[in-house]
Amino acid sequence: YLDYVVTPIYKIICANMKSNTDHVNKRNYDDFNEFFWSRECLQYRYSTGDPNERTDLEGGSGITTPLPGESQLPITVGMLNAPKTFLEKRSWLRGIMAMSRLVEWHIVTFYLLSVLAFSHDLVWGWVYTLQVASGVFWLFNSLAICWGLLEVWSSYPGIHLPATSIFGSIFVLVARFLILVY
């Protein structure tokens, strides 16, 4: 299994990772992952060994081998021919996107703690304190719109997405905006 399945795949991935091509042309983990989740991947056999060679010591029925007269190329051929599909834009905004939940937690916590501090120092009533604290929902929607816009910025136009994904992104942004202004 290691010789005919894992090692050939490992060699292809290592060769791509060690290549000195620019980021735009270099295939990385995301490209190979997208290939393995595509329908094209199912057209290949997982082993690079001869499918007619019987190396199964337990005497299996050969259920994973091609039918007589049918030929499948090994998965390594598919990996070599798979196009680059993922392009990540490099920016310091990527770091903020990666830690969006942490950033959101800090902003919301700061807001709520500020409301409590002002409530105590300025002697607000509990009704007014709740009214000011309810601004946290406005804050959540504003941050969700920011994360959505950053997501759109990071994926368009470098990645080819189906129309459903594009429509979904637009729908989420419009819905968040309507919730925000309503």
PDB file of C-alpha atoms in Angstrom:
ATOM      1  CA  TYR A   1       0.000   0.000   0.000  1.00  0.00           C
ATOM      2  CA  LEU A   2       2.792   2.422   0.891  1.00  0.00           C
ATOM      3  CA  ASP A   3       4.772   1.645  -2.260  1.00  0.00           C
ATOM      4  CA  TYR A   4       1.870   1.817  -4.724  1.00  0.00           C
ATOM      5  CA  VAL A   5      -0.459   4.403  -3.185  1.00  0.00           C
ATOM      6  CA  VAL A   6       1.081   6.694  -0.554  1.00  0.00           C
ATOM      7  CA  THR A   7       4.642   7.109  -1.851  1.00  0.00           C
ATOM      8  CA  PRO A   8       3.722   8.193  -5.431  1.00  0.00           C
ATOM      9  CA  ILE A   9       1.227  10.743  -4.112  1.00  0.00           C
ATOM     10  CA  TYR A  10       3.797  11.989  -1.571  1.00  0.00           C
ATOM     11  CA  LYS A  11       6.425  12.391  -4.295  1.00  0.00           C
ATOM     12  CA  ILE A  12       4.104  14.517  -6.447  1.00  0.00           C
ATOM     13  CA  ILE A  13       3.146  16.751  -3.540  1.00  0.00           C
ATOM     14  CA  CYS A  14       6.797  17.135  -2.459  1.00  0.00           C
ATOM     15  CA  ALA A  15       7.890  18.013  -5.997  1.00  0.00           C
ATOM     16  CA  ASN A  16       5.229  20.730  -6.153  1.00  0.00           C
ATOM     17  CA  MET A  17       6.088  22.103  -2.726  1.00  0.00           C
ATOM     18  CA  LYS A  18       9.810  22.256  -3.532  1.00  0.00           C
ATOM     19  CA  SER A  19       9.383  23.905  -6.926  1.00  0.00           C
ATOM     20  CA  ASN A  20      10.665  27.453  -7.215  1.00  0.00           C
ATOM     21  CA  THR A  21       7.730  28.735  -9.242  1.00  0.00           C
ATOM     22  CA  ASP A  22       5.743  31.746  -8.153  1.00  0.00           C
ATOM     23  CA  HIS A  23       2.716  31.381  -5.897  1.00  0.00           C
ATOM     24  CA  VAL A  24       0.373  31.899  -8.840  1.00  0.00           C
ATOM     25  CA  ASN A  25       1.691  28.777 -10.627  1.00  0.00           C
ATOM     26  CA  LYS A  26       2.622  26.609  -7.649  1.00  0.00           C
ATOM     27  CA  ARG A  27       0.070  23.968  -6.693  1.00  0.00           C
ATOM     28  CA  ASN A  28      -0.358  23.582  -2.948  1.00  0.00           C
ATOM     29  CA  TYR A  29      -2.396  21.539  -0.495  1.00  0.00           C
ATOM     30  CA  ASP A  30      -5.639  23.315  -1.385  1.00  0.00           C
ATOM     31  CA  ASP A  31      -5.273  22.484  -5.082  1.00  0.00           C
ATOM     32  CA  PHE A  32      -4.692  18.793  -4.397  1.00  0.00           C
ATOM     33  CA  ASN A  33      -7.525  18.741  -1.874  1.00  0.00           C
ATOM     34  CA  GLU A  34      -9.923  20.223  -4.441  1.00  0.00           C
ATOM     35  CA  PHE A  35      -8.806  17.585  -6.952  1.00  0.00           C
ATOM     36  CA  PHE A  36      -9.524  14.764  -4.501  1.00  0.00           C
ATOM     37  CA  TRP A  37     -13.024  16.153  -3.874  1.00  0.00           C
ATOM     38  CA  SER A  38     -13.823  16.559  -7.591  1.00  0.00           C
ATOM     39  CA  ARG A  39     -15.685  14.098  -9.818  1.00  0.00           C
ATOM     40  CA  GLU A  40     -12.614  13.781 -12.048  1.00  0.00           C
ATOM     41  CA  CYS A  41     -10.752  12.050  -9.241  1.00  0.00           C
ATOM     42  CA  LEU A  42     -13.198   9.131  -9.389  1.00  0.00           C
ATOM     43  CA  GLN A  43     -12.039   8.317 -12.914  1.00  0.00           C
ATOM     44  CA  TYR A  44      -8.642   7.150 -11.663  1.00  0.00           C
ATOM     45  CA  ARG A  45      -7.567   4.104  -9.702  1.00  0.00           C
ATOM     46  CA  TYR A  46      -5.864   4.736  -6.392  1.00  0.00           C
ATOM     47  CA  SER A  47      -2.906   2.418  -6.959  1.00  0.00           C
ATOM     48  CA  THR A  48       0.008   3.005  -9.325  1.00  0.00           C
ATOM     49  CA  GLY A  49       0.723  -0.732  -9.545  1.00  0.00           C
ATOM     50  CA  ASP A  50      -0.527  -2.969 -12.360  1.00  0.00           C
ATOM     51  CA  PRO A  51      -4.246  -3.620 -11.719  1.00  0.00           C
ATOM     52  CA  ASN A  52      -3.989  -7.087 -13.287  1.00  0.00           C
ATOM     53  CA  GLU A  53      -1.220  -8.130 -10.912  1.00  0.00           C
ATOM     54  CA  ARG A  54      -2.557 -10.069  -7.944  1.00  0.00           C
ATOM     55  CA  THR A  55      -0.590  -8.950  -4.890  1.00  0.00           C
ATOM     56  CA  ASP A  56      -3.402  -9.451  -2.390  1.00  0.00           C
ATOM     57  CA  LEU A  57      -2.106 -12.126  -0.032  1.00  0.00           C
ATOM     58  CA  GLU A  58      -5.502 -12.623   1.551  1.00  0.00           C
ATOM     59  CA  GLY A  59      -7.074 -13.637  -1.746  1.00  0.00           C
ATOM     60  CA  GLY A  60      -9.562 -10.790  -2.109  1.00  0.00           C
ATOM     61  CA  SER A  61     -12.080 -10.743  -4.941  1.00  0.00           C
ATOM     62  CA  GLY A  62     -10.473  -7.793  -6.688  1.00  0.00           C
ATOM     63  CA  ILE A  63     -13.519  -5.631  -6.152  1.00  0.00           C
ATOM     64  CA  THR A  64     -11.481  -2.430  -6.497  1.00  0.00           C
ATOM     65  CA  THR A  65      -9.798  -3.452  -9.757  1.00  0.00           C
ATOM     66  CA  PRO A  66     -11.178  -2.390 -13.138  1.00  0.00           C
ATOM     67  CA  LEU A  67     -13.468  -4.725 -15.046  1.00  0.00           C
ATOM     68  CA  PRO A  68     -11.957  -6.804 -17.880  1.00  0.00           C
ATOM     69  CA  GLY A  69     -11.358  -4.566 -20.886  1.00  0.00           C
ATOM     70  CA  GLU A  70     -11.654  -1.423 -18.779  1.00  0.00           C
ATOM     71  CA  SER A  71      -8.557   0.627 -18.106  1.00  0.00           C
ATOM     72  CA  GLN A  72      -8.077   3.320 -15.530  1.00  0.00           C
ATOM     73  CA  LEU A  73      -5.071   5.544 -15.149  1.00  0.00           C
ATOM     74  CA  PRO A  74      -3.425   5.793 -11.729  1.00  0.00           C
ATOM     75  CA  ILE A  75      -4.305   8.711  -9.459  1.00  0.00           C
ATOM     76  CA  THR A  76      -0.820  10.177  -9.899  1.00  0.00           C
ATOM     77  CA  VAL A  77      -1.575  10.900 -13.578  1.00  0.00           C
ATOM     78  CA  GLY A  78      -4.675  12.788 -12.520  1.00  0.00           C
ATOM     79  CA  MET A  79      -2.739  14.735  -9.910  1.00  0.00           C
ATOM     80  CA  LEU A  80      -0.088  15.728 -12.447  1.00  0.00           C
ATOM     81  CA  ASN A  81      -2.748  16.913 -14.909  1.00  0.00           C
ATOM     82  CA  ALA A  82      -4.981  18.642 -12.344  1.00  0.00           C
ATOM     83  CA  PRO A  83      -5.089  22.408 -12.856  1.00  0.00           C
ATOM     84  CA  LYS A  84      -4.339  24.996 -10.227  1.00  0.00           C
ATOM     85  CA  THR A  85      -7.693  25.996  -8.793  1.00  0.00           C
ATOM     86  CA  PHE A  86      -6.911  27.856  -5.583  1.00  0.00           C
ATOM     87  CA  LEU A  87      -5.213  31.247  -5.497  1.00  0.00           C
ATOM     88  CA  GLU A  88      -4.783  32.994  -2.190  1.00  0.00           C
ATOM     89  CA  LYS A  89      -4.265  36.727  -2.144  1.00  0.00           C
ATOM     90  CA  ARG A  90      -1.367  37.676   0.084  1.00  0.00           C
ATOM     91  CA  SER A  91      -2.099  40.523   2.458  1.00  0.00           C
ATOM     92  CA  TRP A  92      -1.996  41.357   6.145  1.00  0.00           C
ATOM     93  CA  LEU A  93      -5.798  41.207   6.014  1.00  0.00           C
ATOM     94  CA  ARG A  94      -5.456  37.415   5.719  1.00  0.00           C
ATOM     95  CA  GLY A  95      -4.211  37.324   9.306  1.00  0.00           C
ATOM     96  CA  ILE A  96      -7.260  39.233  10.487  1.00  0.00           C
ATOM     97  CA  MET A  97      -9.521  36.885   8.533  1.00  0.00           C
ATOM     98  CA  ALA A  98      -7.820  33.844  10.062  1.00  0.00           C
ATOM     99  CA  MET A  99      -8.413  35.197  13.545  1.00  0.00           C
ATOM    100  CA  SER A 100     -11.824  36.749  12.872  1.00  0.00           C
ATOM    101  CA  ARG A 101     -13.520  34.980  15.769  1.00  0.00           C
ATOM    102  CA  LEU A 102     -10.832  36.091  18.178  1.00  0.00           C
ATOM    103  CA  VAL A 103     -10.964  39.678  16.897  1.00  0.00           C
ATOM    104  CA  GLU A 104     -14.766  39.637  17.096  1.00  0.00           C
ATOM    105  CA  TRP A 105     -14.647  38.277  20.651  1.00  0.00           C
ATOM    106  CA  HIS A 106     -12.293  41.072  21.744  1.00  0.00           C
ATOM    107  CA  ILE A 107     -14.362  43.824  20.121  1.00  0.00           C
ATOM    108  CA  VAL A 108     -17.668  42.582  21.549  1.00  0.00           C
ATOM    109  CA  THR A 109     -16.193  41.978  25.002  1.00  0.00           C
ATOM    110  CA  PHE A 110     -14.650  45.460  25.022  1.00  0.00           C
ATOM    111  CA  TYR A 111     -17.998  46.961  24.018  1.00  0.00           C
ATOM    112  CA  LEU A 112     -19.965  45.141  26.729  1.00  0.00           C
ATOM    113  CA  LEU A 113     -17.381  45.853  29.436  1.00  0.00           C
ATOM    114  CA  SER A 114     -17.335  49.527  28.413  1.00  0.00           C
ATOM    115  CA  VAL A 115     -21.121  49.673  28.728  1.00  0.00           C
ATOM    116  CA  LEU A 116     -20.920  48.143  32.205  1.00  0.00           C
ATOM    117  CA  ALA A 117     -18.165  50.533  33.275  1.00  0.00           C
ATOM    118  CA  PHE A 118     -20.002  53.621  32.026  1.00  0.00           C
ATOM    119  CA  SER A 119     -23.220  52.316  33.530  1.00  0.00           C
ATOM    120  CA  HIS A 120     -21.575  52.086  36.937  1.00  0.00           C
ATOM    121  CA  ASP A 121     -19.646  55.384  36.782  1.00  0.00           C
ATOM    122  CA  LEU A 122     -22.418  57.488  35.236  1.00  0.00           C
ATOM    123  CA  VAL A 123     -25.150  55.846  37.324  1.00  0.00           C
ATOM    124  CA  TRP A 124     -27.314  54.731  34.449  1.00  0.00           C
ATOM    125  CA  GLY A 125     -30.524  52.906  35.154  1.00  0.00           C
ATOM    126  CA  TRP A 126     -30.771  49.266  34.168  1.00  0.00           C
ATOM    127  CA  VAL A 127     -33.203  50.044  31.322  1.00  0.00           C
ATOM    128  CA  TYR A 128     -30.827  52.527  29.716  1.00  0.00           C
ATOM    129  CA  THR A 129     -27.891  50.141  30.294  1.00  0.00           C
ATOM    130  CA  LEU A 130     -29.749  47.362  28.450  1.00  0.00           C
ATOM    131  CA  GLN A 131     -30.659  49.751  25.671  1.00  0.00           C
ATOM    132  CA  VAL A 132     -27.016  50.740  25.159  1.00  0.00           C
ATOM    133  CA  ALA A 133     -25.846  47.123  25.539  1.00  0.00           C
ATOM    134  CA  SER A 134     -28.288  46.037  22.811  1.00  0.00           C
ATOM    135  CA  GLY A 135     -25.960  47.835  20.406  1.00  0.00           C
ATOM    136  CA  VAL A 136     -23.963  44.620  20.513  1.00  0.00           C
ATOM    137  CA  PHE A 137     -26.372  43.189  17.917  1.00  0.00           C
ATOM    138  CA  TRP A 138     -25.552  46.100  15.608  1.00  0.00           C
ATOM    139  CA  LEU A 139     -21.899  45.332  16.277  1.00  0.00           C
ATOM    140  CA  PHE A 140     -22.332  41.626  15.408  1.00  0.00           C
ATOM    141  CA  ASN A 141     -23.988  42.478  12.081  1.00  0.00           C
ATOM    142  CA  SER A 142     -21.370  45.107  11.237  1.00  0.00           C
ATOM    143  CA  LEU A 143     -18.584  42.626  11.916  1.00  0.00           C
ATOM    144  CA  ALA A 144     -20.370  39.928   9.888  1.00  0.00           C
ATOM    145  CA  ILE A 145     -20.549  42.330   6.940  1.00  0.00           C
ATOM    146  CA  CYS A 146     -16.827  43.099   7.359  1.00  0.00           C
ATOM    147  CA  TRP A 147     -15.926  39.389   7.408  1.00  0.00           C
ATOM    148  CA  GLY A 148     -18.172  38.791   4.398  1.00  0.00           C
ATOM    149  CA  LEU A 149     -16.560  41.613   2.435  1.00  0.00           C
ATOM    150  CA  LEU A 150     -13.092  40.316   3.351  1.00  0.00           C
ATOM    151  CA  GLU A 151     -14.127  36.850   2.213  1.00  0.00           C
ATOM    152  CA  VAL A 152     -15.353  38.236  -1.110  1.00  0.00           C
ATOM    153  CA  TRP A 153     -12.156  40.255  -1.485  1.00  0.00           C
ATOM    154  CA  SER A 154     -10.006  37.205  -0.810  1.00  0.00           C
ATOM    155  CA  SER A 155     -11.750  34.868  -3.229  1.00  0.00           C
ATOM    156  CA  TYR A 156     -12.709  37.021  -6.221  1.00  0.00           C
ATOM    157  CA  PRO A 157     -11.544  37.149  -9.023  1.00  0.00           C
ATOM    158  CA  GLY A 158      -8.673  34.695  -8.457  1.00  0.00           C
ATOM    159  CA  ILE A 159     -10.802  31.615  -7.878  1.00  0.00           C
ATOM    160  CA  HIS A 160     -13.344  30.282 -10.335  1.00  0.00           C
ATOM    161  CA  LEU A 161     -16.528  29.744  -8.341  1.00  0.00           C
ATOM    162  CA  PRO A 162     -19.864  28.348  -9.487  1.00  0.00           C
ATOM    163  CA  ALA A 163     -22.795  30.714  -9.770  1.00  0.00           C
ATOM    164  CA  THR A 164     -24.420  29.285  -6.638  1.00  0.00           C
ATOM    165  CA  SER A 165     -21.415  30.255  -4.523  1.00  0.00           C
ATOM    166  CA  ILE A 166     -21.354  33.761  -5.958  1.00  0.00           C
ATOM    167  CA  PHE A 167     -25.099  34.162  -5.423  1.00  0.00           C
ATOM    168  CA  GLY A 168     -24.750  32.824  -1.865  1.00  0.00           C
ATOM    169  CA  SER A 169     -22.070  35.382  -1.017  1.00  0.00           C
ATOM    170  CA  ILE A 170     -24.138  38.232  -2.456  1.00  0.00           C
ATOM    171  CA  PHE A 171     -27.271  37.016  -0.657  1.00  0.00           C
ATOM    172  CA  VAL A 172     -25.504  36.826   2.720  1.00  0.00           C
ATOM    173  CA  LEU A 173     -24.048  40.323   2.334  1.00  0.00           C
ATOM    174  CA  VAL A 174     -27.390  41.837   1.297  1.00  0.00           C
ATOM    175  CA  ALA A 175     -29.240  40.039   4.103  1.00  0.00           C
ATOM    176  CA  ARG A 176     -26.733  41.216   6.710  1.00  0.00           C
ATOM    177  CA  PHE A 177     -26.973  44.771   5.401  1.00  0.00           C
ATOM    178  CA  LEU A 178     -30.771  44.709   5.517  1.00  0.00           C
ATOM    179  CA  ILE A 179     -30.686  43.383   9.075  1.00  0.00           C
ATOM    180  CA  LEU A 180     -28.228  46.114   9.985  1.00  0.00           C
ATOM    181  CA  VAL A 181     -30.257  48.999   8.609  1.00  0.00           C
ATOM    182  CA  TYR A 182     -33.651  47.653   9.591  1.00  0.00           C
TER     183      TYR A 182
END
